[in-house]
Amino acid sequence: MDKIFFIGIIVGIISRLIMLNLDDKQYPTQPNILTSQIVLAFVASSLGALLIPALVNRSYTSITFLSLAAEQFRQVRSNRRDTLQDLEPTQLVPRGNSFIEEIARTYEIRNYMCIVTSFITVASFWALNNEVKLSENPSIIISTIIGLIVAFILRKLLSRQSISDISEVSIVDISFEDDCVLKVGNLKGITNVGLKSDRERYIKHGIGIEIRPKNNSYTNAGILSYPGQRQVICYNLYSRLGIFRESNEPAFTPIPRVDPETRSLYIAFIPMERDERKIIEAVKSCPVLESAKGKNLSLKNLKIIGKENE
């Protein structure tokens, strides 16, 4: 049982490393955060691997450590939320409370995944070795494979949609009407830009982005209309491409606006590098927030043009 205990821990940590790869694509991470997550993965995997020996030896009191672990992981979520909220004033483009809560919730859930994978790995070994009467080495190999399969299944289940799944993204023109009214694509009235130098910067360095709901779906349009989701898209652009502005230049703050007729989302953005391909990729890679889903449920069977889906 000693070998499978350590193997269960290793499988649990591997499952977390698999999710770290996904987190890095959806939430920009730093080395110190990665280290803390690996340490927490070790703790969570150890708890999961200990469950089967505790149950076999009828040491039911040791299971109470799970409640302490759950409380600790909830504290990790709270600490992560507080840290990100404290950093909000330093961001040229803020994340927004919806995105912060999503990140904090993710950090908590990933630890539970380590517990599940290590528990299933050890449980599979025990069942094969004691119930099926399979020898130790084949049991270890099969249970390790089962644990890794579970890890990839959980990764698939915990992977969220991205903007590319619900919309089409394209680059559109930026212009000004009535001297100072910013127009992006077909949508006029994004904001007023009073200074001539600011308007010139928009024309020279800015780029317009149109995000259209796929299939003219009200469900997809509702996600794009959610204020927290709009803010995440702007932050995703900023975190990957930078923004050509200072903290005392509010005229260049990206303001996403929805066309009331087409329900398309328009954004005027001034990146550090004006690369249209990278801009489209940054928008498409933006995660869809869980809090943005479930809107406009009564209209889910209608298209934006007003006709029922066939």
PDB file of C-alpha atoms in Angstrom:
ATOM      1  CA  MET A   1       0.000   0.000   0.000  1.00  0.00           C
ATOM      2  CA  ASP A   2       2.999   2.281   0.520  1.00  0.00           C
ATOM      3  CA  LYS A   3       3.908   2.382  -3.177  1.00  0.00           C
ATOM      4  CA  ILE A   4       0.406   3.208  -4.343  1.00  0.00           C
ATOM      5  CA  PHE A   5       0.154   5.931  -1.692  1.00  0.00           C
ATOM      6  CA  PHE A   6       3.049   7.813  -3.273  1.00  0.00           C
ATOM      7  CA  ILE A   7       1.807   7.035  -6.773  1.00  0.00           C
ATOM      8  CA  GLY A   8      -1.588   8.462  -5.806  1.00  0.00           C
ATOM      9  CA  ILE A   9       0.130  11.670  -4.692  1.00  0.00           C
ATOM     10  CA  ILE A  10       2.087  11.855  -7.942  1.00  0.00           C
ATOM     11  CA  VAL A  11      -1.036  11.314 -10.058  1.00  0.00           C
ATOM     12  CA  GLY A  12      -2.847  14.009  -8.069  1.00  0.00           C
ATOM     13  CA  ILE A  13      -0.016  16.487  -8.652  1.00  0.00           C
ATOM     14  CA  ILE A  14       0.092  15.578 -12.357  1.00  0.00           C
ATOM     15  CA  SER A  15      -3.632  16.308 -12.586  1.00  0.00           C
ATOM     16  CA  ARG A  16      -2.950  19.775 -11.165  1.00  0.00           C
ATOM     17  CA  LEU A  17      -0.078  20.341 -13.580  1.00  0.00           C
ATOM     18  CA  ILE A  18      -2.440  19.480 -16.429  1.00  0.00           C
ATOM     19  CA  MET A  19      -4.803  22.178 -15.216  1.00  0.00           C
ATOM     20  CA  LEU A  20      -1.944  24.657 -14.721  1.00  0.00           C
ATOM     21  CA  ASN A  21      -1.389  24.503 -18.464  1.00  0.00           C
ATOM     22  CA  LEU A  22      -5.033  25.407 -18.985  1.00  0.00           C
ATOM     23  CA  ASP A  23      -4.954  28.133 -16.310  1.00  0.00           C
ATOM     24  CA  ASP A  24      -1.934  29.738 -17.942  1.00  0.00           C
ATOM     25  CA  LYS A  25      -3.916  30.127 -21.177  1.00  0.00           C
ATOM     26  CA  GLN A  26      -6.982  31.593 -19.487  1.00  0.00           C
ATOM     27  CA  TYR A  27      -5.547  33.464 -16.514  1.00  0.00           C
ATOM     28  CA  PRO A  28      -2.051  35.009 -16.678  1.00  0.00           C
ATOM     29  CA  THR A  29      -0.073  33.456 -13.833  1.00  0.00           C
ATOM     30  CA  GLN A  30       3.204  34.150 -12.072  1.00  0.00           C
ATOM     31  CA  PRO A  31       5.954  31.791 -10.789  1.00  0.00           C
ATOM     32  CA  ASN A  32       5.128  32.304  -7.114  1.00  0.00           C
ATOM     33  CA  ILE A  33       1.469  31.474  -7.738  1.00  0.00           C
ATOM     34  CA  LEU A  34       2.463  28.342  -9.644  1.00  0.00           C
ATOM     35  CA  THR A  35       4.649  27.244  -6.725  1.00  0.00           C
ATOM     36  CA  SER A  36       1.864  27.743  -4.204  1.00  0.00           C
ATOM     37  CA  GLN A  37      -0.530  25.777  -6.385  1.00  0.00           C
ATOM     38  CA  ILE A  38       1.870  22.834  -6.659  1.00  0.00           C
ATOM     39  CA  VAL A  39       2.332  22.799  -2.871  1.00  0.00           C
ATOM     40  CA  LEU A  40      -1.444  22.848  -2.371  1.00  0.00           C
ATOM     41  CA  ALA A  41      -1.755  20.069  -4.947  1.00  0.00           C
ATOM     42  CA  PHE A  42       0.660  17.963  -2.874  1.00  0.00           C
ATOM     43  CA  VAL A  43      -1.414  18.527   0.279  1.00  0.00           C
ATOM     44  CA  ALA A  44      -4.702  17.767  -1.514  1.00  0.00           C
ATOM     45  CA  SER A  45      -3.285  14.662  -3.210  1.00  0.00           C
ATOM     46  CA  SER A  46      -1.961  13.368   0.115  1.00  0.00           C
ATOM     47  CA  LEU A  47      -5.411  13.701   1.659  1.00  0.00           C
ATOM     48  CA  GLY A  48      -7.026  11.860  -1.233  1.00  0.00           C
ATOM     49  CA  ALA A  49      -4.449   9.057  -1.110  1.00  0.00           C
ATOM     50  CA  LEU A  50      -4.957   8.624   2.659  1.00  0.00           C
ATOM     51  CA  LEU A  51      -8.714   8.109   2.413  1.00  0.00           C
ATOM     52  CA  ILE A  52      -8.646   4.454   1.327  1.00  0.00           C
ATOM     53  CA  PRO A  53      -6.120   3.305   4.009  1.00  0.00           C
ATOM     54  CA  ALA A  54      -8.190   5.182   6.596  1.00  0.00           C
ATOM     55  CA  LEU A  55     -11.400   3.475   5.487  1.00  0.00           C
ATOM     56  CA  VAL A  56      -9.748   0.032   5.280  1.00  0.00           C
ATOM     57  CA  ASN A  57      -8.407   0.398   8.828  1.00  0.00           C
ATOM     58  CA  ARG A  58     -11.758   1.826   9.982  1.00  0.00           C
ATOM     59  CA  SER A  59     -10.043   4.997  11.115  1.00  0.00           C
ATOM     60  CA  TYR A  60     -13.110   7.078  10.445  1.00  0.00           C
ATOM     61  CA  THR A  61     -11.971   9.990  12.609  1.00  0.00           C
ATOM     62  CA  SER A  62      -9.137  10.685  10.150  1.00  0.00           C
ATOM     63  CA  ILE A  63     -11.743  11.533   7.511  1.00  0.00           C
ATOM     64  CA  THR A  64     -12.554  14.650   9.519  1.00  0.00           C
ATOM     65  CA  PHE A  65      -9.325  16.080   8.127  1.00  0.00           C
ATOM     66  CA  LEU A  66     -11.210  16.478   4.860  1.00  0.00           C
ATOM     67  CA  SER A  67     -13.415  19.128   6.429  1.00  0.00           C
ATOM     68  CA  LEU A  68     -10.326  20.975   7.634  1.00  0.00           C
ATOM     69  CA  ALA A  69      -8.831  20.736   4.151  1.00  0.00           C
ATOM     70  CA  ALA A  70     -12.032  22.057   2.573  1.00  0.00           C
ATOM     71  CA  GLU A  71     -11.952  24.995   4.969  1.00  0.00           C
ATOM     72  CA  GLN A  72      -8.309  25.654   4.094  1.00  0.00           C
ATOM     73  CA  PHE A  73      -9.061  25.595   0.372  1.00  0.00           C
ATOM     74  CA  ARG A  74     -11.946  28.015   0.888  1.00  0.00           C
ATOM     75  CA  GLN A  75      -9.477  30.281   2.658  1.00  0.00           C
ATOM     76  CA  VAL A  76      -7.157  30.018  -0.350  1.00  0.00           C
ATOM     77  CA  ARG A  77     -10.052  31.185  -2.515  1.00  0.00           C
ATOM     78  CA  SER A  78     -10.730  34.114  -0.189  1.00  0.00           C
ATOM     79  CA  ASN A  79      -7.049  35.116  -0.049  1.00  0.00           C
ATOM     80  CA  ARG A  80      -6.762  34.985  -3.827  1.00  0.00           C
ATOM     81  CA  ARG A  81      -9.859  37.137  -4.206  1.00  0.00           C
ATOM     82  CA  ASP A  82      -8.543  39.722  -1.726  1.00  0.00           C
ATOM     83  CA  THR A  83      -5.142  39.849  -3.434  1.00  0.00           C
ATOM     84  CA  LEU A  84      -6.627  40.457  -6.877  1.00  0.00           C
ATOM     85  CA  GLN A  85      -9.008  43.098  -5.544  1.00  0.00           C
ATOM     86  CA  ASP A  86      -6.098  44.902  -3.892  1.00  0.00           C
ATOM     87  CA  LEU A  87      -4.276  44.934  -7.235  1.00  0.00           C
ATOM     88  CA  GLU A  88      -7.240  46.353  -9.172  1.00  0.00           C
ATOM     89  CA  PRO A  89      -6.283  50.036  -8.692  1.00  0.00           C
ATOM     90  CA  THR A  90      -2.867  49.341 -10.274  1.00  0.00           C
ATOM     91  CA  GLN A  91      -4.354  47.954 -13.505  1.00  0.00           C
ATOM     92  CA  LEU A  92      -4.656  50.235 -16.535  1.00  0.00           C
ATOM     93  CA  VAL A  93      -7.585  48.001 -17.520  1.00  0.00           C
ATOM     94  CA  PRO A  94      -9.210  46.380 -14.459  1.00  0.00           C
ATOM     95  CA  ARG A  95     -10.278  42.746 -14.358  1.00  0.00           C
ATOM     96  CA  GLY A  96     -13.660  43.416 -12.818  1.00  0.00           C
ATOM     97  CA  ASN A  97     -15.288  41.701  -9.842  1.00  0.00           C
ATOM     98  CA  SER A  98     -16.861  38.936 -11.952  1.00  0.00           C
ATOM     99  CA  PHE A  99     -13.493  37.834 -13.331  1.00  0.00           C
ATOM    100  CA  ILE A 100     -11.838  38.029  -9.913  1.00  0.00           C
ATOM    101  CA  GLU A 101     -14.495  35.784  -8.382  1.00  0.00           C
ATOM    102  CA  GLU A 102     -14.137  33.348 -11.287  1.00  0.00           C
ATOM    103  CA  ILE A 103     -10.362  33.098 -10.772  1.00  0.00           C
ATOM    104  CA  ALA A 104     -10.715  32.666  -7.006  1.00  0.00           C
ATOM    105  CA  ARG A 105     -13.332  29.928  -7.443  1.00  0.00           C
ATOM    106  CA  THR A 106     -11.085  28.153  -9.926  1.00  0.00           C
ATOM    107  CA  TYR A 107      -8.163  28.075  -7.496  1.00  0.00           C
ATOM    108  CA  GLU A 108     -10.375  26.329  -4.941  1.00  0.00           C
ATOM    109  CA  ILE A 109     -11.936  23.783  -7.298  1.00  0.00           C
ATOM    110  CA  ARG A 110      -8.606  22.663  -8.765  1.00  0.00           C
ATOM    111  CA  ASN A 111      -7.509  21.390  -5.334  1.00  0.00           C
ATOM    112  CA  TYR A 112     -10.584  19.192  -5.055  1.00  0.00           C
ATOM    113  CA  MET A 113      -9.639  17.669  -8.390  1.00  0.00           C
ATOM    114  CA  CYS A 114      -6.318  16.537  -6.866  1.00  0.00           C
ATOM    115  CA  ILE A 115      -8.194  14.831  -4.023  1.00  0.00           C
ATOM    116  CA  VAL A 116     -10.505  13.021  -6.449  1.00  0.00           C
ATOM    117  CA  THR A 117      -7.768  11.748  -8.781  1.00  0.00           C
ATOM    118  CA  SER A 118      -5.484  10.502  -6.002  1.00  0.00           C
ATOM    119  CA  PHE A 119      -8.445   8.881  -4.200  1.00  0.00           C
ATOM    120  CA  ILE A 120      -9.588   7.047  -7.346  1.00  0.00           C
ATOM    121  CA  THR A 121      -6.019   5.912  -8.072  1.00  0.00           C
ATOM    122  CA  VAL A 122      -5.582   4.355  -4.638  1.00  0.00           C
ATOM    123  CA  ALA A 123      -9.144   2.984  -4.614  1.00  0.00           C
ATOM    124  CA  SER A 124      -8.556   1.300  -7.983  1.00  0.00           C
ATOM    125  CA  PHE A 125      -5.371  -0.325  -6.696  1.00  0.00           C
ATOM    126  CA  TRP A 126      -7.101  -1.601  -3.570  1.00  0.00           C
ATOM    127  CA  ALA A 127      -9.991  -3.037  -5.577  1.00  0.00           C
ATOM    128  CA  LEU A 128      -7.706  -4.752  -8.095  1.00  0.00           C
ATOM    129  CA  ASN A 129      -5.258  -6.058  -5.513  1.00  0.00           C
ATOM    130  CA  ASN A 130      -7.717  -7.188  -2.841  1.00  0.00           C
ATOM    131  CA  GLU A 131     -10.981  -7.883  -4.642  1.00  0.00           C
ATOM    132  CA  VAL A 132      -9.829  -9.040  -8.085  1.00  0.00           C
ATOM    133  CA  LYS A 133      -6.696 -10.618  -6.528  1.00  0.00           C
ATOM    134  CA  LEU A 134      -4.419  -9.134  -9.165  1.00  0.00           C
ATOM    135  CA  SER A 135      -0.734  -8.991  -8.291  1.00  0.00           C
ATOM    136  CA  GLU A 136       0.809  -5.752  -7.043  1.00  0.00           C
ATOM    137  CA  ASN A 137       2.709  -4.492 -10.087  1.00  0.00           C
ATOM    138  CA  PRO A 138      -0.125  -4.913 -12.630  1.00  0.00           C
ATOM    139  CA  SER A 139      -2.503  -3.333 -10.098  1.00  0.00           C
ATOM    140  CA  ILE A 140      -0.216  -0.321  -9.760  1.00  0.00           C
ATOM    141  CA  ILE A 141       0.070   0.115 -13.528  1.00  0.00           C
ATOM    142  CA  ILE A 142      -3.673  -0.200 -14.163  1.00  0.00           C
ATOM    143  CA  SER A 143      -4.648   2.068 -11.258  1.00  0.00           C
ATOM    144  CA  THR A 144      -2.149   4.716 -12.407  1.00  0.00           C
ATOM    145  CA  ILE A 145      -3.646   4.650 -15.892  1.00  0.00           C
ATOM    146  CA  ILE A 146      -7.148   4.952 -14.407  1.00  0.00           C
ATOM    147  CA  GLY A 147      -6.045   7.931 -12.306  1.00  0.00           C
ATOM    148  CA  LEU A 148      -4.558   9.714 -15.321  1.00  0.00           C
ATOM    149  CA  ILE A 149      -7.691   9.031 -17.375  1.00  0.00           C
ATOM    150  CA  VAL A 150      -9.794  10.555 -14.589  1.00  0.00           C
ATOM    151  CA  ALA A 151      -7.464  13.577 -14.526  1.00  0.00           C
ATOM    152  CA  PHE A 152      -7.972  14.201 -18.253  1.00  0.00           C
ATOM    153  CA  ILE A 153     -11.726  13.670 -17.934  1.00  0.00           C
ATOM    154  CA  LEU A 154     -11.894  16.235 -15.128  1.00  0.00           C
ATOM    155  CA  ARG A 155      -9.773  18.622 -17.171  1.00  0.00           C
ATOM    156  CA  LYS A 156     -12.285  18.325 -19.981  1.00  0.00           C
ATOM    157  CA  LEU A 157     -15.232  18.818 -17.637  1.00  0.00           C
ATOM    158  CA  LEU A 158     -13.657  21.831 -15.910  1.00  0.00           C
ATOM    159  CA  SER A 159     -12.575  23.499 -19.151  1.00  0.00           C
ATOM    160  CA  ARG A 160     -14.805  26.475 -19.826  1.00  0.00           C
ATOM    161  CA  GLN A 161     -15.907  27.905 -23.134  1.00  0.00           C
ATOM    162  CA  SER A 162     -14.007  30.722 -24.781  1.00  0.00           C
ATOM    163  CA  ILE A 163     -15.262  33.660 -26.820  1.00  0.00           C
ATOM    164  CA  SER A 164     -14.391  31.765 -30.010  1.00  0.00           C
ATOM    165  CA  ASP A 165     -17.096  29.208 -29.118  1.00  0.00           C
ATOM    166  CA  ILE A 166     -19.911  31.757 -28.986  1.00  0.00           C
ATOM    167  CA  SER A 167     -18.917  34.504 -31.420  1.00  0.00           C
ATOM    168  CA  GLU A 168     -17.142  35.605 -34.570  1.00  0.00           C
ATOM    169  CA  VAL A 169     -14.390  38.208 -34.218  1.00  0.00           C
ATOM    170  CA  SER A 170     -13.293  40.634 -36.904  1.00  0.00           C
ATOM    171  CA  ILE A 171     -11.369  43.877 -37.276  1.00  0.00           C
ATOM    172  CA  VAL A 172     -13.317  47.012 -38.262  1.00  0.00           C
ATOM    173  CA  ASP A 173     -12.473  50.650 -38.936  1.00  0.00           C
ATOM    174  CA  ILE A 174     -12.237  53.430 -36.378  1.00  0.00           C
ATOM    175  CA  SER A 175     -13.467  56.886 -37.347  1.00  0.00           C
ATOM    176  CA  PHE A 176     -14.914  60.065 -35.873  1.00  0.00           C
ATOM    177  CA  GLU A 177     -18.208  61.756 -36.692  1.00  0.00           C
ATOM    178  CA  ASP A 178     -19.235  65.276 -35.735  1.00  0.00           C
ATOM    179  CA  ASP A 179     -15.529  65.949 -35.087  1.00  0.00           C
ATOM    180  CA  CYS A 180     -15.279  64.108 -31.765  1.00  0.00           C
ATOM    181  CA  VAL A 181     -17.793  61.227 -31.611  1.00  0.00           C
ATOM    182  CA  LEU A 182     -15.947  57.895 -31.795  1.00  0.00           C
ATOM    183  CA  LYS A 183     -17.370  55.391 -34.266  1.00  0.00           C
ATOM    184  CA  VAL A 184     -16.301  51.731 -34.398  1.00  0.00           C
ATOM    185  CA  GLY A 185     -17.498  49.766 -37.398  1.00  0.00           C
ATOM    186  CA  ASN A 186     -21.198  50.545 -37.829  1.00  0.00           C
ATOM    187  CA  LEU A 187     -21.728  51.702 -34.254  1.00  0.00           C
ATOM    188  CA  LYS A 188     -21.572  55.423 -33.608  1.00  0.00           C
ATOM    189  CA  GLY A 189     -21.411  57.060 -30.203  1.00  0.00           C
ATOM    190  CA  ILE A 190     -18.888  54.898 -28.338  1.00  0.00           C
ATOM    191  CA  THR A 191     -17.595  57.984 -26.519  1.00  0.00           C
ATOM    192  CA  ASN A 192     -16.595  61.610 -27.063  1.00  0.00           C
ATOM    193  CA  VAL A 193     -12.907  62.314 -27.621  1.00  0.00           C
ATOM    194  CA  GLY A 194     -12.338  66.032 -27.209  1.00  0.00           C
ATOM    195  CA  LEU A 195      -8.628  66.532 -27.816  1.00  0.00           C
ATOM    196  CA  LYS A 196      -7.371  66.488 -31.380  1.00  0.00           C
ATOM    197  CA  SER A 197      -4.155  64.719 -30.290  1.00  0.00           C
ATOM    198  CA  ASP A 198      -6.228  61.924 -28.713  1.00  0.00           C
ATOM    199  CA  ARG A 199      -8.257  61.481 -31.878  1.00  0.00           C
ATOM    200  CA  GLU A 200      -5.071  61.318 -33.921  1.00  0.00           C
ATOM    201  CA  ARG A 201      -3.727  58.566 -31.643  1.00  0.00           C
ATOM    202  CA  TYR A 202      -6.905  56.560 -32.130  1.00  0.00           C
ATOM    203  CA  ILE A 203      -6.667  56.893 -35.915  1.00  0.00           C
ATOM    204  CA  LYS A 204      -2.936  56.106 -36.023  1.00  0.00           C
ATOM    205  CA  HIS A 205      -2.591  53.364 -33.393  1.00  0.00           C
ATOM    206  CA  GLY A 206      -6.123  52.249 -32.535  1.00  0.00           C
ATOM    207  CA  ILE A 207      -7.946  49.248 -33.869  1.00  0.00           C
ATOM    208  CA  GLY A 208     -11.657  48.478 -33.914  1.00  0.00           C
ATOM    209  CA  ILE A 209     -12.987  45.068 -32.904  1.00  0.00           C
ATOM    210  CA  GLU A 210     -16.391  43.608 -33.703  1.00  0.00           C
ATOM    211  CA  ILE A 211     -17.592  40.539 -31.806  1.00  0.00           C
ATOM    212  CA  ARG A 212     -20.742  39.034 -33.340  1.00  0.00           C
ATOM    213  CA  PRO A 213     -22.853  36.369 -31.589  1.00  0.00           C
ATOM    214  CA  LYS A 214     -22.738  33.051 -33.439  1.00  0.00           C
ATOM    215  CA  ASN A 215     -25.951  31.827 -35.073  1.00  0.00           C
ATOM    216  CA  ASN A 216     -27.681  35.107 -34.163  1.00  0.00           C
ATOM    217  CA  SER A 217     -28.322  33.443 -30.805  1.00  0.00           C
ATOM    218  CA  TYR A 218     -29.785  35.414 -27.910  1.00  0.00           C
ATOM    219  CA  THR A 219     -27.938  33.073 -25.567  1.00  0.00           C
ATOM    220  CA  ASN A 220     -24.577  34.071 -27.037  1.00  0.00           C
ATOM    221  CA  ALA A 221     -25.654  37.703 -27.272  1.00  0.00           C
ATOM    222  CA  GLY A 222     -26.645  37.636 -23.600  1.00  0.00           C
ATOM    223  CA  ILE A 223     -23.160  36.475 -22.629  1.00  0.00           C
ATOM    224  CA  LEU A 224     -21.546  39.276 -24.634  1.00  0.00           C
ATOM    225  CA  SER A 225     -23.954  41.816 -23.134  1.00  0.00           C
ATOM    226  CA  TYR A 226     -23.044  40.871 -19.558  1.00  0.00           C
ATOM    227  CA  PRO A 227     -20.928  43.758 -18.150  1.00  0.00           C
ATOM    228  CA  GLY A 228     -18.511  41.403 -16.378  1.00  0.00           C
ATOM    229  CA  GLN A 229     -17.885  39.476 -19.609  1.00  0.00           C
ATOM    230  CA  ARG A 230     -17.220  42.675 -21.539  1.00  0.00           C
ATOM    231  CA  GLN A 231     -14.678  43.725 -18.952  1.00  0.00           C
ATOM    232  CA  VAL A 232     -12.917  40.360 -19.145  1.00  0.00           C
ATOM    233  CA  ILE A 233     -12.512  40.764 -22.912  1.00  0.00           C
ATOM    234  CA  CYS A 234     -10.935  44.193 -22.442  1.00  0.00           C
ATOM    235  CA  TYR A 235      -8.623  42.877 -19.730  1.00  0.00           C
ATOM    236  CA  ASN A 236      -7.623  39.901 -21.866  1.00  0.00           C
ATOM    237  CA  LEU A 237      -6.599  42.284 -24.638  1.00  0.00           C
ATOM    238  CA  TYR A 238      -4.628  44.396 -22.180  1.00  0.00           C
ATOM    239  CA  SER A 239      -2.881  41.469 -20.472  1.00  0.00           C
ATOM    240  CA  ARG A 240      -1.705  39.970 -23.771  1.00  0.00           C
ATOM    241  CA  LEU A 241      -1.058  43.013 -25.962  1.00  0.00           C
ATOM    242  CA  GLY A 242      -0.603  45.888 -23.519  1.00  0.00           C
ATOM    243  CA  ILE A 243      -2.322  49.245 -23.988  1.00  0.00           C
ATOM    244  CA  PHE A 244      -0.926  52.498 -25.352  1.00  0.00           C
ATOM    245  CA  ARG A 245      -2.070  54.827 -22.570  1.00  0.00           C
ATOM    246  CA  GLU A 246      -1.161  56.209 -19.142  1.00  0.00           C
ATOM    247  CA  SER A 247      -3.243  56.120 -15.982  1.00  0.00           C
ATOM    248  CA  ASN A 248      -4.164  59.808 -16.420  1.00  0.00           C
ATOM    249  CA  GLU A 249      -5.517  59.328 -19.963  1.00  0.00           C
ATOM    250  CA  PRO A 250      -9.137  58.176 -19.545  1.00  0.00           C
ATOM    251  CA  ALA A 251      -9.890  58.856 -23.222  1.00  0.00           C
ATOM    252  CA  PHE A 252      -8.067  55.664 -24.153  1.00  0.00           C
ATOM    253  CA  THR A 253      -9.834  53.362 -21.712  1.00  0.00           C
ATOM    254  CA  PRO A 254     -11.510  50.632 -23.814  1.00  0.00           C
ATOM    255  CA  ILE A 255     -15.288  51.005 -23.622  1.00  0.00           C
ATOM    256  CA  PRO A 256     -17.198  48.023 -25.044  1.00  0.00           C
ATOM    257  CA  ARG A 257     -20.581  48.909 -26.504  1.00  0.00           C
ATOM    258  CA  VAL A 258     -23.355  46.663 -27.856  1.00  0.00           C
ATOM    259  CA  ASP A 259     -25.225  47.455 -31.046  1.00  0.00           C
ATOM    260  CA  PRO A 260     -28.922  47.303 -30.009  1.00  0.00           C
ATOM    261  CA  GLU A 261     -29.965  45.924 -33.411  1.00  0.00           C
ATOM    262  CA  THR A 262     -27.364  43.247 -34.193  1.00  0.00           C
ATOM    263  CA  ARG A 263     -26.278  42.657 -30.540  1.00  0.00           C
ATOM    264  CA  SER A 264     -22.670  42.749 -31.740  1.00  0.00           C
ATOM    265  CA  LEU A 265     -20.056  44.031 -29.311  1.00  0.00           C
ATOM    266  CA  TYR A 266     -17.716  46.811 -30.484  1.00  0.00           C
ATOM    267  CA  ILE A 267     -14.450  47.839 -28.833  1.00  0.00           C
ATOM    268  CA  ALA A 268     -11.905  50.528 -29.724  1.00  0.00           C
ATOM    269  CA  PHE A 269      -8.519  49.450 -28.406  1.00  0.00           C
ATOM    270  CA  ILE A 270      -4.996  50.876 -28.669  1.00  0.00           C
ATOM    271  CA  PRO A 271      -2.519  47.979 -28.256  1.00  0.00           C
ATOM    272  CA  MET A 272       1.221  48.342 -27.835  1.00  0.00           C
ATOM    273  CA  GLU A 273       1.630  46.225 -30.965  1.00  0.00           C
ATOM    274  CA  ARG A 274      -0.889  46.696 -33.754  1.00  0.00           C
ATOM    275  CA  ASP A 275      -1.043  43.089 -34.912  1.00  0.00           C
ATOM    276  CA  GLU A 276      -4.538  42.177 -36.105  1.00  0.00           C
ATOM    277  CA  ARG A 277      -3.941  38.423 -35.910  1.00  0.00           C
ATOM    278  CA  LYS A 278      -2.786  38.602 -32.279  1.00  0.00           C
ATOM    279  CA  ILE A 279      -5.688  40.879 -31.375  1.00  0.00           C
ATOM    280  CA  ILE A 280      -8.233  38.438 -32.790  1.00  0.00           C
ATOM    281  CA  GLU A 281      -6.529  35.545 -30.993  1.00  0.00           C
ATOM    282  CA  ALA A 282      -6.549  37.480 -27.700  1.00  0.00           C
ATOM    283  CA  VAL A 283     -10.283  38.087 -27.973  1.00  0.00           C
ATOM    284  CA  LYS A 284     -11.079  34.516 -29.012  1.00  0.00           C
ATOM    285  CA  SER A 285      -9.023  33.028 -26.158  1.00  0.00           C
ATOM    286  CA  CYS A 286     -10.908  35.004 -23.517  1.00  0.00           C
ATOM    287  CA  PRO A 287     -12.800  32.624 -21.182  1.00  0.00           C
ATOM    288  CA  VAL A 288     -16.579  32.778 -20.895  1.00  0.00           C
ATOM    289  CA  LEU A 289     -17.567  33.483 -17.294  1.00  0.00           C
ATOM    290  CA  GLU A 290     -19.974  31.129 -15.549  1.00  0.00           C
ATOM    291  CA  SER A 291     -21.767  34.163 -14.139  1.00  0.00           C
ATOM    292  CA  ALA A 292     -22.391  35.400 -17.703  1.00  0.00           C
ATOM    293  CA  LYS A 293     -24.335  32.272 -18.637  1.00  0.00           C
ATOM    294  CA  GLY A 294     -28.006  31.709 -18.010  1.00  0.00           C
ATOM    295  CA  LYS A 295     -29.089  35.136 -19.176  1.00  0.00           C
ATOM    296  CA  ASN A 296     -32.070  35.590 -21.514  1.00  0.00           C
ATOM    297  CA  LEU A 297     -33.350  32.064 -20.838  1.00  0.00           C
ATOM    298  CA  SER A 298     -36.821  32.910 -22.099  1.00  0.00           C
ATOM    299  CA  LEU A 299     -35.315  33.879 -25.476  1.00  0.00           C
ATOM    300  CA  LYS A 300     -33.036  30.881 -25.933  1.00  0.00           C
ATOM    301  CA  ASN A 301     -35.219  29.488 -28.741  1.00  0.00           C
ATOM    302  CA  LEU A 302     -35.318  32.772 -30.653  1.00  0.00           C
ATOM    303  CA  LYS A 303     -32.840  34.318 -33.045  1.00  0.00           C
ATOM    304  CA  ILE A 304     -31.856  37.958 -32.819  1.00  0.00           C
ATOM    305  CA  ILE A 305     -33.746  38.645 -36.042  1.00  0.00           C
ATOM    306  CA  GLY A 306     -36.895  37.560 -34.210  1.00  0.00           C
ATOM    307  CA  LYS A 307     -37.551  34.256 -35.969  1.00  0.00           C
ATOM    308  CA  GLU A 308     -37.799  31.015 -34.074  1.00  0.00           C
ATOM    309  CA  ASN A 309     -35.038  28.476 -34.499  1.00  0.00           C
ATOM    310  CA  GLU A 310     -36.016  25.658 -36.799  1.00  0.00           C
TER     311      GLU A 310
END
